[in-house]
Amino acid sequence: MIVSKFGGTSVGSYEAMSRSANIIADNPQRSWVVISATSGTTNDLLRLSSLGSNTAEEKKILEQISQRHLDIASQCSFKKEATKAVEECMRTLLAHLSKQQSSKQQSSNNQSETEWIDSLLAFGEDFSTQLFAWVLREKNLDVQLEWAGDFICTDSRFGSAAVDLEATYAKVRHFLTTNEGFGSDQKPGKVLLTQGFIGADVQGRTTTLGRGGSDYSAALFAEALGAECLEIWTDVAGVYTTDPRVVSTAHAIDEISFDEAAELSIFGGKVLHPATMKPVRRANIPVRVASSIEPELPGTNIVTAPLNRPVVRALSVRKEQTLMTLHSLEMLHQPGFLAKVFSILSEHRISVDLVTTSEVSVSLTLDTAHKASNKVELSEAVLRALNDFCDVEVEYNLALVAVIGNAMNQTSGISGQLFSTLKDYNIRLVCHGASANNVCFLVQESDAEAVVQTLHQSFIG
Ligand code: ADP
Ligand code: ASP
Ligand code: MG
């Protein structure tokens, strides 16, 4: 069995859906399909969540969502059924929006704002799966559409829920044993279609796994099913040496290790959600990243042990990063200073990325990116708690650049080449040595793209 995930642009129009459906029809092993919302829809829904009702902007966005999906439905051979599905989704979406509005007015809001937003965002995947089911039927596939919340069990951290693996895997196994034609007795042409990004907590409330989370959903299904392969179909022909939108000479990598791909995604390579590698690495399931627009291109294979292991493989960048520097003379030869800092950060659920220390100061980087799944909020409370025993300085608008590869902490010359290549830029902080797979540093956000272009030219060519 192959688990195939199609991203937003791969289902963003009727042509895109039809191309993706052909890919599924081409290989009967592609029997478990996970899809995202049509491109732009999750952003539209997020925008709706912050608008008042009956505003001109709300009307415009709702019209846009409706039109995008009705357009797809109108080109499908099952036009009547697909249009009915879109209209029904639209009706439920409107009811969801007005429910929140009326509960706000009556101040009887039992549902928290974050819980309501997750249910709102889930409409994106609901629209796309409803439509895609009809496009798959057009290709004579026998589609069974299942709600992802009935499989993916999570905690109740809305917006960035953590998955309960055992419960999730039990649900997938139960499905296989109670539904004929899937799994070991797979019937050719039978396809299970479900949403990425969505889960449900123990009370059955809809949760989401963080922006871009459909890749992670697909990896969880691949592990639960013991799939032969996980395919990530997207709008570029694989994992590139860096974002091809930033560096035009970036090229697709033939083969890359799980470790390198994990680092690349964690440090900002948007092509894969940062958690995607966890389940597939655990279960040793190879991943193929390929373009749904040009499926004949080889794409990238992500495996445990690639044949070629260059020192520098790829570059990634994460913007909107924050640097916090703590100074205290008390730190000099005093045990427990760092423990105190980290315990305060942990109490406030702040996760730290990079750390460098000197005798009397410590610098930490925090992921404050707007779209980060575990976005850090530097509250007044945490700053006050730290200020009680040290001076705190905070710098914003930085970018974290990561050079990703192999045996980087055992190869001479990497730092030398890095510093000489970037001699015209201010490198605010460097982390080298902790990981064999990366060297990371901070630069001004406004320099980030030029830095990546210069490094790509020097290290990758
Ligand atoms: P999908 O909707 O299919 O999930 P995404 O937009 O989430 O697609 O991810 C694909 C995009 O990731 C590409 O269009 C590309 O601009 C960006 N990207 C960033 N870094 C990389 C990289 N190293 N390799 C390929 N794509 C990358
Ligand atoms: N639709 C969701 C998002 O835009 C999930 C995904 O695309 O993976 O974040
Ligand atoms: Mg994505």
Short mmCIF file of C-alpha atoms in Angstrom, two decimals, residues 198-379:
data_model
loop_
_atom_site.label_atom_id
_atom_site.label_comp_id
_atom_site.label_asym_id
_atom_site.label_seq_id
_atom_site.Cartn_x
_atom_site.Cartn_y
_atom_site.Cartn_z
CA ILE A 198 -7.26 17.53 10.94
CA GLY A 199 -7.66 15.50 14.11
CA ALA A 200 -10.05 15.26 17.03
CA ASP A 201 -9.59 15.26 20.80
CA VAL A 202 -11.12 12.69 23.19
CA GLN A 203 -14.34 14.69 23.30
CA GLY A 204 -14.57 14.50 19.51
CA ARG A 205 -13.81 18.20 19.04
CA THR A 206 -11.97 19.07 15.83
CA THR A 207 -8.31 19.98 16.23
CA THR A 208 -5.56 20.84 13.74
CA LEU A 209 -1.90 19.83 13.61
CA GLY A 210 -0.41 23.23 12.71
CA ARG A 211 -0.03 24.95 9.33
CA GLY A 212 1.20 22.65 6.60
CA GLY A 213 0.27 19.67 8.81
CA SER A 214 -1.12 17.44 6.04
CA ASP A 215 2.35 16.05 5.34
CA TYR A 216 2.50 14.94 8.97
CA SER A 217 -1.00 13.40 8.78
CA ALA A 218 0.08 11.38 5.73
CA ALA A 219 3.25 10.20 7.50
CA LEU A 220 1.16 9.07 10.49
CA PHE A 221 -1.14 7.08 8.19
CA ALA A 222 1.90 5.56 6.46
CA GLU A 223 3.27 4.35 9.80
CA ALA A 224 -0.12 3.11 11.03
CA LEU A 225 -0.69 1.16 7.81
CA GLY A 226 2.88 -0.14 7.52
CA ALA A 227 2.86 1.41 4.03
CA GLU A 228 5.49 0.52 1.47
CA CYS A 229 6.04 4.15 0.62
CA LEU A 230 4.80 7.65 1.43
CA GLU A 231 4.39 9.96 -1.54
CA ILE A 232 4.22 13.74 -1.10
CA TRP A 233 2.87 15.28 -4.32
CA THR A 234 3.43 19.01 -4.47
CA ASP A 235 4.08 21.93 -6.84
CA VAL A 236 7.87 21.43 -7.16
CA ALA A 237 9.74 18.39 -8.47
CA GLY A 238 11.10 17.21 -5.13
CA VAL A 239 13.16 18.51 -2.25
CA TYR A 240 15.45 21.19 -3.67
CA THR A 241 18.86 22.36 -2.54
CA THR A 242 17.00 25.41 -1.25
CA ASP A 243 13.65 27.08 -1.90
CA PRO A 244 13.58 27.44 -5.72
CA ARG A 245 11.57 30.64 -5.26
CA VAL A 246 14.56 32.20 -3.54
CA VAL A 247 17.42 30.75 -5.61
CA SER A 248 16.67 30.14 -9.27
CA THR A 249 19.64 27.74 -9.67
CA ALA A 250 18.43 25.47 -6.85
CA HIS A 251 17.87 21.92 -8.09
CA ALA A 252 15.96 18.84 -6.98
CA ILE A 253 17.98 16.38 -4.87
CA ASP A 254 17.80 12.72 -6.08
CA GLU A 255 18.21 11.10 -2.70
CA ILE A 256 18.46 12.49 0.83
CA SER A 257 18.50 10.93 4.31
CA PHE A 258 15.66 11.12 6.85
CA ASP A 259 17.98 13.10 9.13
CA GLU A 260 18.83 15.70 6.51
CA ALA A 261 15.19 16.03 5.39
CA ALA A 262 14.10 16.43 9.02
CA GLU A 263 16.63 19.24 9.57
CA LEU A 264 15.66 20.91 6.32
CA SER A 265 11.98 20.97 7.27
CA ILE A 266 12.59 22.00 10.88
CA PHE A 267 14.71 24.94 9.75
CA GLY A 268 12.11 26.28 7.34
CA GLY A 269 12.06 24.12 4.17
CA LYS A 270 8.33 24.52 3.64
CA VAL A 271 8.10 21.56 1.26
CA LEU A 272 7.63 19.23 4.28
CA HIS A 273 5.98 19.89 7.63
CA PRO A 274 8.66 19.66 10.37
CA ALA A 275 7.08 16.61 12.05
CA THR A 276 6.74 14.55 8.85
CA MET A 277 9.98 12.62 9.22
CA LYS A 278 9.23 11.35 12.75
CA PRO A 279 6.76 8.53 11.90
CA VAL A 280 8.44 7.46 8.66
CA ARG A 281 11.92 7.39 10.18
CA ARG A 282 10.58 5.29 13.08
CA ALA A 283 8.96 2.83 10.71
CA ASN A 284 11.69 3.09 8.04
CA ILE A 285 9.21 3.91 5.29
CA PRO A 286 10.79 5.56 2.24
CA VAL A 287 9.31 8.88 1.15
CA ARG A 288 9.09 10.22 -2.37
CA VAL A 289 8.52 13.93 -2.96
CA ALA A 290 7.40 14.69 -6.50
CA SER A 291 5.54 17.20 -8.65
CA SER A 292 1.88 16.55 -9.44
CA ILE A 293 2.31 18.92 -12.39
CA GLU A 294 5.20 16.92 -13.89
CA PRO A 295 4.77 13.46 -12.34
CA GLU A 296 7.15 11.90 -14.85
CA LEU A 297 10.14 13.69 -13.23
CA PRO A 298 12.07 11.51 -10.77
CA GLY A 299 11.52 13.67 -7.66
CA THR A 300 13.39 13.08 -4.41
CA ASN A 301 13.67 9.83 -2.48
CA ILE A 302 14.08 10.19 1.26
CA VAL A 303 15.75 7.08 2.69
CA THR A 304 17.76 5.93 5.72
CA ALA A 305 21.11 5.64 3.94
CA PRO A 306 21.50 7.54 0.68
CA LEU A 307 24.42 6.52 -1.56
CA ASN A 308 25.77 10.04 -1.79
CA ARG A 309 26.33 11.99 1.43
CA PRO A 310 27.83 15.39 0.59
CA VAL A 311 29.04 17.62 3.43
CA VAL A 312 26.72 20.40 2.27
CA ARG A 313 23.44 19.25 0.80
CA ALA A 314 20.94 22.08 1.18
CA LEU A 315 20.11 25.43 2.76
CA SER A 316 16.99 26.59 4.53
CA VAL A 317 15.80 29.77 6.12
CA ARG A 318 13.26 30.70 8.76
CA LYS A 319 12.19 34.32 9.04
CA GLU A 320 10.56 36.27 11.92
CA GLN A 321 13.01 34.91 14.50
CA THR A 322 13.75 36.56 17.84
CA LEU A 323 17.03 36.66 19.73
CA MET A 324 16.97 37.00 23.48
CA THR A 325 20.22 37.76 25.28
CA LEU A 326 20.49 37.46 29.06
CA HIS A 327 23.41 39.06 30.91
CA SER A 328 24.32 38.60 34.54
CA LEU A 329 27.59 38.90 36.39
CA GLU A 330 26.15 36.34 38.80
CA MET A 331 26.50 33.80 36.04
CA LEU A 332 30.27 33.79 36.40
CA HIS A 333 31.26 30.44 37.93
CA GLN A 334 27.77 30.07 39.44
CA PRO A 335 26.07 26.71 39.07
CA GLY A 336 22.33 26.75 38.34
CA PHE A 337 22.03 29.97 36.31
CA LEU A 338 21.11 28.23 33.06
CA ALA A 339 18.83 25.81 34.93
CA LYS A 340 16.93 28.81 36.34
CA VAL A 341 16.59 30.41 32.88
CA PHE A 342 15.35 27.20 31.27
CA SER A 343 12.93 26.42 34.04
CA ILE A 344 11.27 29.85 33.62
CA LEU A 345 11.09 29.34 29.85
CA SER A 346 9.63 25.90 30.33
CA GLU A 347 7.01 27.18 32.81
CA HIS A 348 5.89 29.61 30.11
CA ARG A 349 5.94 26.84 27.47
CA ILE A 350 8.64 28.62 25.46
CA SER A 351 10.73 26.35 23.29
CA VAL A 352 14.25 27.45 22.45
CA ASP A 353 15.99 26.78 19.14
CA LEU A 354 19.65 27.80 19.30
CA VAL A 355 21.69 28.57 22.39
CA THR A 356 25.13 30.11 22.76
CA THR A 357 26.75 31.09 26.02
CA SER A 358 29.73 33.11 27.20
CA GLU A 359 30.98 33.58 30.77
CA VAL A 360 28.36 36.18 31.68
CA SER A 361 25.68 35.96 29.03
CA VAL A 362 23.49 33.52 27.19
CA SER A 363 21.76 34.05 23.84
CA LEU A 364 18.70 32.10 22.79
CA THR A 365 16.73 32.12 19.57
CA LEU A 366 12.97 31.72 19.57
CA ASP A 367 10.69 30.86 16.69
CA THR A 368 8.27 33.79 16.63
CA ALA A 369 7.19 33.22 13.02
CA HIS A 370 3.57 34.03 12.52
CA LYS A 371 2.84 30.67 10.86
CA ALA A 372 4.97 28.45 13.13
CA SER A 373 3.07 25.51 14.63
CA ASN A 374 4.69 26.16 18.00
CA LYS A 375 4.98 29.91 17.73
CA VAL A 376 6.64 31.46 20.76
CA GLU A 377 4.89 34.36 22.52
CA LEU A 378 7.28 36.46 24.60
CA SER A 379 4.86 37.72 27.23
#
